[in-house]
Tab-separated table of C-alpha atoms in Angstrom:
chain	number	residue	atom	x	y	z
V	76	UNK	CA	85.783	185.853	177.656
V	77	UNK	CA	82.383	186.726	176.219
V	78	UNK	CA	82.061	189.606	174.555
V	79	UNK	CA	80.482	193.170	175.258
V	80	UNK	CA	76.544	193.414	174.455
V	81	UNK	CA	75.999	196.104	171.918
V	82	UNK	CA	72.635	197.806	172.746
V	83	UNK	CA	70.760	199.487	170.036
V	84	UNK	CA	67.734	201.957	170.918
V	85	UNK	CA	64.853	202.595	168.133
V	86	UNK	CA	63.028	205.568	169.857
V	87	UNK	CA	60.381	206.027	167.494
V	88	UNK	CA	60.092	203.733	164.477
V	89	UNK	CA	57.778	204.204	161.858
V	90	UNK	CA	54.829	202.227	163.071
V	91	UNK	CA	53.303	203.127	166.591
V	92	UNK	CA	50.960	206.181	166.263
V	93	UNK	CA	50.320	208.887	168.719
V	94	UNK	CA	47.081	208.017	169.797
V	95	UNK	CA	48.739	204.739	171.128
V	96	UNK	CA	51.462	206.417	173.883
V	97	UNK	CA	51.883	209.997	174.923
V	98	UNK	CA	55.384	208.582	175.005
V	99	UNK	CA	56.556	207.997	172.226
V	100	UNK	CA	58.774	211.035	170.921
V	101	UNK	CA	57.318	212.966	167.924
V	102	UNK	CA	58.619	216.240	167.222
V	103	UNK	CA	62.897	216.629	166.095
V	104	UNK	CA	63.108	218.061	169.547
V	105	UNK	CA	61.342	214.869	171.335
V	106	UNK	CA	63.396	212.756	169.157
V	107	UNK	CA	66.588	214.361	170.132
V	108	UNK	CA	66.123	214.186	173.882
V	109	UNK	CA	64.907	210.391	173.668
V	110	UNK	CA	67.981	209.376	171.686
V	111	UNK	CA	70.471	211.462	173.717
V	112	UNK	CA	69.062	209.823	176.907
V	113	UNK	CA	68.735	206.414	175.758
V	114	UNK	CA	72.693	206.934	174.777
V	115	UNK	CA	73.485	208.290	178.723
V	116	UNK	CA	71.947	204.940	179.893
V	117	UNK	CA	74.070	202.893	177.609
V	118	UNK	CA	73.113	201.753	173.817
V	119	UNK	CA	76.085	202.769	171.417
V	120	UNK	CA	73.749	202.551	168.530
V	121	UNK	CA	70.441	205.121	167.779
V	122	UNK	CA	68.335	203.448	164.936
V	123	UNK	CA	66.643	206.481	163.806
V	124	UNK	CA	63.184	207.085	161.739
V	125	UNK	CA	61.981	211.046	161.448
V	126	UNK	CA	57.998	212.106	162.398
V	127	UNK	CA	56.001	215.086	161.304
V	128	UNK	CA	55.941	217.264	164.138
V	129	UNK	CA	52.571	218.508	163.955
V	130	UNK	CA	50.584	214.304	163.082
V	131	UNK	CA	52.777	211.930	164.037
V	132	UNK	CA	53.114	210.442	160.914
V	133	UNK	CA	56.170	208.832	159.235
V	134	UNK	CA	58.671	211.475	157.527
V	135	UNK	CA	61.132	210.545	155.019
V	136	UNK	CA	61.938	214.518	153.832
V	137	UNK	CA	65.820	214.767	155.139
V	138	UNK	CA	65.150	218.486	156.072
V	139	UNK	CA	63.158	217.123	159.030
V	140	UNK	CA	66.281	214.336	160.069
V	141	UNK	CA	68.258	217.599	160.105
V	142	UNK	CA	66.369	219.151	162.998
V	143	UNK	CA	68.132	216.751	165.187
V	144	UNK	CA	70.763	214.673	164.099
V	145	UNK	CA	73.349	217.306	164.721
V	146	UNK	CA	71.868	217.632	168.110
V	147	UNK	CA	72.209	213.899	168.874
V	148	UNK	CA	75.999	214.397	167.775
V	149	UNK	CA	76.748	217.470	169.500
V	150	UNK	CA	74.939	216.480	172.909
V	151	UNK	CA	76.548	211.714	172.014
V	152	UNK	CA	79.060	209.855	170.785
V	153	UNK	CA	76.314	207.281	170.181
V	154	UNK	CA	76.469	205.608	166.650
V	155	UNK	CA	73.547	207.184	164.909
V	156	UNK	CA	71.734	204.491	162.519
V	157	UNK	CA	69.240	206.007	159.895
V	158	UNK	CA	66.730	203.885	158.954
V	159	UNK	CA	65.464	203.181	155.382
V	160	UNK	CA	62.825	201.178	155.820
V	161	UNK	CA	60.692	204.541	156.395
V	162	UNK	CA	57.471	204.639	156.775
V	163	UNK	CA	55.054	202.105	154.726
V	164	UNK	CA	54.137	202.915	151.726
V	165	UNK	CA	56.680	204.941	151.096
V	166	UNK	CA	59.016	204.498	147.564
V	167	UNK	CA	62.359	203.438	147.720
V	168	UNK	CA	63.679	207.125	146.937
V	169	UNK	CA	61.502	208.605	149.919
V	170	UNK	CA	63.170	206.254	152.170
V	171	UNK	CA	67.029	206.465	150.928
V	172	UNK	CA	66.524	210.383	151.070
V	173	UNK	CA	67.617	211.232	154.563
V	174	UNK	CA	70.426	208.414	154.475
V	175	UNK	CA	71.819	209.971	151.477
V	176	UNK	CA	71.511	213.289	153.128
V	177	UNK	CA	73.397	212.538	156.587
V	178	UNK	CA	76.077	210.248	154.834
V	179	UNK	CA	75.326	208.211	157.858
V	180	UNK	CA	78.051	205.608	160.190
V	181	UNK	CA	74.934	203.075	159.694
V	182	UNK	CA	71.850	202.795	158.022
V	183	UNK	CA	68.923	199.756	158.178
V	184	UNK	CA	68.549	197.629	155.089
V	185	UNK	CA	65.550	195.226	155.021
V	186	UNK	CA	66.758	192.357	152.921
V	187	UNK	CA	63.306	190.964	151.679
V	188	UNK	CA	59.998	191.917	150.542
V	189	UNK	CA	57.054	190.629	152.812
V	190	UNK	CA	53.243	191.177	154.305
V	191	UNK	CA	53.875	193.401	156.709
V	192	UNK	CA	50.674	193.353	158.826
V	193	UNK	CA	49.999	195.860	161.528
V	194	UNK	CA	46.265	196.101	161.311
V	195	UNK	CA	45.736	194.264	164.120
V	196	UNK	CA	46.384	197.194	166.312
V	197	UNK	CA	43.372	198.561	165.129
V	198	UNK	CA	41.482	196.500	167.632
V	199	UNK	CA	42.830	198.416	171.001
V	200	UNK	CA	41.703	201.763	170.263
V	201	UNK	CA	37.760	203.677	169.890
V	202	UNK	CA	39.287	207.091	168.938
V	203	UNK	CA	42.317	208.446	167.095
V	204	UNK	CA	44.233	211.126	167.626
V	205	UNK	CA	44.876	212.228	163.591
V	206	UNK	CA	42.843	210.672	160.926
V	207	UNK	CA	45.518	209.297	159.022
V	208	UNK	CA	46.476	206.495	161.704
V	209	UNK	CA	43.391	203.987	161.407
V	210	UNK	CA	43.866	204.168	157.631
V	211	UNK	CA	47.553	203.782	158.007
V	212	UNK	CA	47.061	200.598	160.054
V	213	UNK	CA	44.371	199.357	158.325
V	214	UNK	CA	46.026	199.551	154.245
V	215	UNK	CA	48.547	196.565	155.867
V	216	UNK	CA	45.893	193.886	155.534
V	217	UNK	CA	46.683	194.352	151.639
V	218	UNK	CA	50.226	195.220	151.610
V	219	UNK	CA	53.587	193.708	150.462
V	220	UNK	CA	56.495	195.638	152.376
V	221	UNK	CA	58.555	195.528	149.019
V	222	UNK	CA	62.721	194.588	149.158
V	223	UNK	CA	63.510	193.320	145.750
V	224	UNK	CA	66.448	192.221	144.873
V	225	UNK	CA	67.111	195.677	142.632
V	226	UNK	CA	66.302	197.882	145.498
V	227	UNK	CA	68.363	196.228	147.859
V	228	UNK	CA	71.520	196.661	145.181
V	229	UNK	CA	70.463	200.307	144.345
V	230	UNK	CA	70.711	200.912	148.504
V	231	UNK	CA	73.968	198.908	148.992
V	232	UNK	CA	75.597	201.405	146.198
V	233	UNK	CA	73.890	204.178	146.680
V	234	UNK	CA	74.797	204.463	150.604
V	235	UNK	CA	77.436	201.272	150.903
V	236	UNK	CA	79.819	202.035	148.090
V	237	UNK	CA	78.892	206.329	147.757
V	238	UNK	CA	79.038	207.432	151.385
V	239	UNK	CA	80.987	203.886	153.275
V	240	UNK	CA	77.930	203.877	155.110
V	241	UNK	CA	77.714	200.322	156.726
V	242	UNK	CA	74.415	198.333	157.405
V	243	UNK	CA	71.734	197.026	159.950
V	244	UNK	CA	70.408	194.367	157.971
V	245	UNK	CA	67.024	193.502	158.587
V	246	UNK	CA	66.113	189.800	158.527
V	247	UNK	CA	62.320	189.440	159.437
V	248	UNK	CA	62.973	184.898	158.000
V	249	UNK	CA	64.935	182.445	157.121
V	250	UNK	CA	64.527	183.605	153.363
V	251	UNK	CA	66.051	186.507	154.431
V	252	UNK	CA	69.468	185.200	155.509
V	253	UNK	CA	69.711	183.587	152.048
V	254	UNK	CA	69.254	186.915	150.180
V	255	UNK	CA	72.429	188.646	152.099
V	256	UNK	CA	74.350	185.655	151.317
V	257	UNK	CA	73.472	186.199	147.854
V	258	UNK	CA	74.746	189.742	148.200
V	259	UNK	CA	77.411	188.328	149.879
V	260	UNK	CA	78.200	185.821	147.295
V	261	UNK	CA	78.625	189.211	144.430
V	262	UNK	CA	81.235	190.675	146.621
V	263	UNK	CA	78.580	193.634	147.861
V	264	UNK	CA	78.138	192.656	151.270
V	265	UNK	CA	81.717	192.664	152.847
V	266	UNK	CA	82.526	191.715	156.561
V	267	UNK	CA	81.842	192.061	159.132
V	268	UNK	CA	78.640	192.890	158.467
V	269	UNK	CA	75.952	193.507	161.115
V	270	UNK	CA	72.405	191.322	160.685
V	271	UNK	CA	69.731	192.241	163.016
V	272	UNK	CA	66.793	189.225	163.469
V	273	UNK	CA	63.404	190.839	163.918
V	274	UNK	CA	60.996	188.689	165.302
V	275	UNK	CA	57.259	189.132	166.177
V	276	UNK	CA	55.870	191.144	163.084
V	277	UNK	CA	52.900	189.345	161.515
V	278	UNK	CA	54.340	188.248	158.266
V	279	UNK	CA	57.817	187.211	159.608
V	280	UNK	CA	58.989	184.953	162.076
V	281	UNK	CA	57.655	184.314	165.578
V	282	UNK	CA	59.293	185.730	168.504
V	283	UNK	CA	59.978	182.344	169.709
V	284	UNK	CA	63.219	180.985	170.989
V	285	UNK	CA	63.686	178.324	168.944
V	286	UNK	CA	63.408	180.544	165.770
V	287	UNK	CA	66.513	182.482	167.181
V	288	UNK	CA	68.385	180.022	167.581
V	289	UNK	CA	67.777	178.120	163.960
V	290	UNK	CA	67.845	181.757	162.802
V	291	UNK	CA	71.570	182.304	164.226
V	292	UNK	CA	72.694	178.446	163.379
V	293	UNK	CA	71.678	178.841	160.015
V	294	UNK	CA	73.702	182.642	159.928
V	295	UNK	CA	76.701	180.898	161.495
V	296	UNK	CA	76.569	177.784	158.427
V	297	UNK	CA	75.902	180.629	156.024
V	298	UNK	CA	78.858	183.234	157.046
V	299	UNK	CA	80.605	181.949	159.441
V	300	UNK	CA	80.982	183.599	163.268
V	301	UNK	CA	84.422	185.569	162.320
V	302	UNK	CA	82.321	187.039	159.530
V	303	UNK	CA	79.105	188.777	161.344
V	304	UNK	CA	78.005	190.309	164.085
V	305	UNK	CA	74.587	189.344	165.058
V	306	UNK	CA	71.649	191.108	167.325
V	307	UNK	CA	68.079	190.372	167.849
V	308	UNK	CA	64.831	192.554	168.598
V	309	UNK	CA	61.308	191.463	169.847
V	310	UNK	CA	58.340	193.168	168.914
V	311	UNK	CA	56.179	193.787	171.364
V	312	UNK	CA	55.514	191.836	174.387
V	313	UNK	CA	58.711	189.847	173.477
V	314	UNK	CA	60.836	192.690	173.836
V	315	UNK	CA	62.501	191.910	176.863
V	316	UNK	CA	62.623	188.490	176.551
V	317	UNK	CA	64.288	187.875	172.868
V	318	UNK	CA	66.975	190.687	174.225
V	319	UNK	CA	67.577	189.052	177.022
V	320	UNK	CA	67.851	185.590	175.047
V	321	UNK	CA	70.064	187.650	172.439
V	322	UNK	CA	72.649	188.128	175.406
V	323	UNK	CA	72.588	184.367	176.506
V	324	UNK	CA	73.439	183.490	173.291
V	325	UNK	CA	76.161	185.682	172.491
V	326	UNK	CA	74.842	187.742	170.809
V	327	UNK	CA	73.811	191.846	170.871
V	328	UNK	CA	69.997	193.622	171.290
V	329	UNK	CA	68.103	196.106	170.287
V	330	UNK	CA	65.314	198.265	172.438
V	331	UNK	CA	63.030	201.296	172.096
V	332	UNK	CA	59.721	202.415	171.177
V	333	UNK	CA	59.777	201.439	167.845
V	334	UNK	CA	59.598	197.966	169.137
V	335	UNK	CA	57.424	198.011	171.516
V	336	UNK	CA	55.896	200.463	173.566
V	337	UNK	CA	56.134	198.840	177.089
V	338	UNK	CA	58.026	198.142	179.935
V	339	UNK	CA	56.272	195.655	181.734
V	340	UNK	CA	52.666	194.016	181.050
V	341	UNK	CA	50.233	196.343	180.975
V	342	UNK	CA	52.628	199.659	182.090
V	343	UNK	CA	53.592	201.533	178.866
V	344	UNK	CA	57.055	202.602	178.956
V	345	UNK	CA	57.673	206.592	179.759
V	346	UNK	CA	60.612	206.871	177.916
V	347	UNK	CA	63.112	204.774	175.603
V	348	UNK	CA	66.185	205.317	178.265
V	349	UNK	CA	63.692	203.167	180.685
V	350	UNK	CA	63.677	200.234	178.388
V	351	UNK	CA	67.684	200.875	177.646
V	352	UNK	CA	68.161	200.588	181.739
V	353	UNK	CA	66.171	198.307	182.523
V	354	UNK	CA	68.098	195.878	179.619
V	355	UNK	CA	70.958	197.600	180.713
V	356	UNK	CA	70.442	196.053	184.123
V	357	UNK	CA	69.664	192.303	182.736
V	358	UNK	CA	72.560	192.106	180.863
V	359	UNK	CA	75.210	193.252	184.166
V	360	UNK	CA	73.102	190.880	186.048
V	361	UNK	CA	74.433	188.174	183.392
V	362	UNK	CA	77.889	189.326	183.959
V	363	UNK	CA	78.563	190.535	180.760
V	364	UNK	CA	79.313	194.051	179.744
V	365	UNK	CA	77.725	196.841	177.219
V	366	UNK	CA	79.704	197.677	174.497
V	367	UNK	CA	80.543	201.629	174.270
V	368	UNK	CA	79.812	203.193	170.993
V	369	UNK	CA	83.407	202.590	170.058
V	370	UNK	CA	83.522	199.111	170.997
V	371	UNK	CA	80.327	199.038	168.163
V	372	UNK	CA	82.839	201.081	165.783
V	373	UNK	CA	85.787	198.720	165.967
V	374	UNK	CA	83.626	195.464	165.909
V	375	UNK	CA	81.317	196.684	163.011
V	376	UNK	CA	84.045	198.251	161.373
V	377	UNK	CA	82.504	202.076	160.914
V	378	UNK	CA	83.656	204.623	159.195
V	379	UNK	CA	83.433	206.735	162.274
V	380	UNK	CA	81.112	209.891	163.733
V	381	UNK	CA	83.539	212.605	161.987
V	382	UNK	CA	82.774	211.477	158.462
V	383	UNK	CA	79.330	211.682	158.378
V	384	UNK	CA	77.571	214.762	156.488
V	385	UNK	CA	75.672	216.254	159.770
């Protein structure tokens, strides 16, 4: 029998700015709601990045994260997933901070530097909501998104082997894959172990079927199945579709605002727990069943939601 469909939900990321959805949640009390809805209509996993309430803009300070992860906990039972990619531009510190803070189930882990190009965005919009976002989108025609080899160590020991905090490792290529299974290979990364393909940033791999499927071949020669748990998001238009190839294969899925910002062509999505049911919905249709959050536990083999530091 195939197995359950883990669901993760990203509600706000780090890269979508106001002025693009009224949406997408900013404030710790926005950010709490989203995530405790987008739990009620089924993902067992809440990848979470932190906002300034009053711009928008990406927050790494861990006194913000504490506005609502303890909400999200009181209120779900959904794995909560601090990210550490941040915001860009921000220093490897900056974005372990909150991580290190919560003592987290999960965290993310992107497992290879890159160009990390958002500026394209720029194009949609005459008029900005806060000054900073134009600049913010336009600095990533001249940026490397930096993952070296010593940062990825210093986060694998700082959160991995300090708090048991397990990871969402982010694999934008191929090159990626071959960096875990270094880490792998040193006896740092220990299954199972949780990679999460992101396709359709410019910089990384296509959001293209066929680059999922060498993606997860490749993961399967390099770890072996019994080793890994595997799940796939789509930025942007592709959202639907990679998650719903993601299922056919086998594998799990991630949503939310952070990925993209609609639910069908041209209609922006009005909440994250839309794009979680309407996923949700695909994957029944395909006769297969979403995991609960401690179907995610057991299979990803967390620590669990009463030893974390929130």
């Amino acid at each position: 029998m195939p197995r359950s469909v883990i669901v993760t939900c990203a509600p706000t990321g780090g890269i979508h700015t106001p002025t693009m959805s009224e949406h997408l949640p900013v404030t710790p009390a926005e950010i709490a709601r989203a995530s405790i809805d987008a739990a009620e209509a089924g993902a067992s996993i809440i990848h979470l990045h932190a906002r300034d309430p009053e711009t928008g803009k990406p927050d790494p300070r861990p006194e913000t994260f504490r506005q609502f992860l303890p909400v999200i906990k009181q209120s779900s039972d959904a794995v909560i997933n601090i990210s550490t990619g941040g915001g860009l531009g921000m220093t490897m510190d900056e974005r372990l901070a909150a991580a290190n803070s919560a003592s987290p189930e999960m965290a993310s882990l992107n497992m290879g530097s890159m160009n990390f190009g958002i500026f394209p965005m720029l194009e949609r919009y005459k008029e900005w909501k806060f000054d900073w976002e134009p600049e913010f989108l336009s600095m990533t025609r001249d940026f490397i998104f930096p993952n070296t080899f010593a940062t990825i160590e210093y986060a694998l020991n700082e959160l991995g082997e300090k708090h048991g905090t397990k990871f969402e490792f982010e694999c934008y290529d191929l090159g990626h894959l071959y960096n875990v299974k270094w880490f792998v290979d040193q006896g740092m990364i220990k299954p199972p172990f949780f990679i999460q393909f992101v396709l359709g940033i410019l910089g990384g791999a296509g959001a293209d079927l066929e680059n999922l499927q060498h993606l997860n071949r490749m993961a399967d020669k390099l770890f072996g199945p019994e080793n890994y748990e595997w799940s796939v998001l789509g930025a942007g238009r592709q959202q639907m579709n990679m998650a719903t190839q993601a299922a056919l294969l086998g594998g799990n899925l991630r949503v939310g605002l952070e990925d993209s910002l609609y639910i069908g062509r041209g209609e922006l999505a009005v909440s994250n727990a839309q794009q979680v049911e309407k996923i949700r919905t695909i994957v029944e249709a395909l006769g297969l069943d979403v995991a609960s959050p401690d179907e995610a536990r057991e299979r990803l083999g967390l620590k669990g939601g009463d030893k974390v530091a929130f």
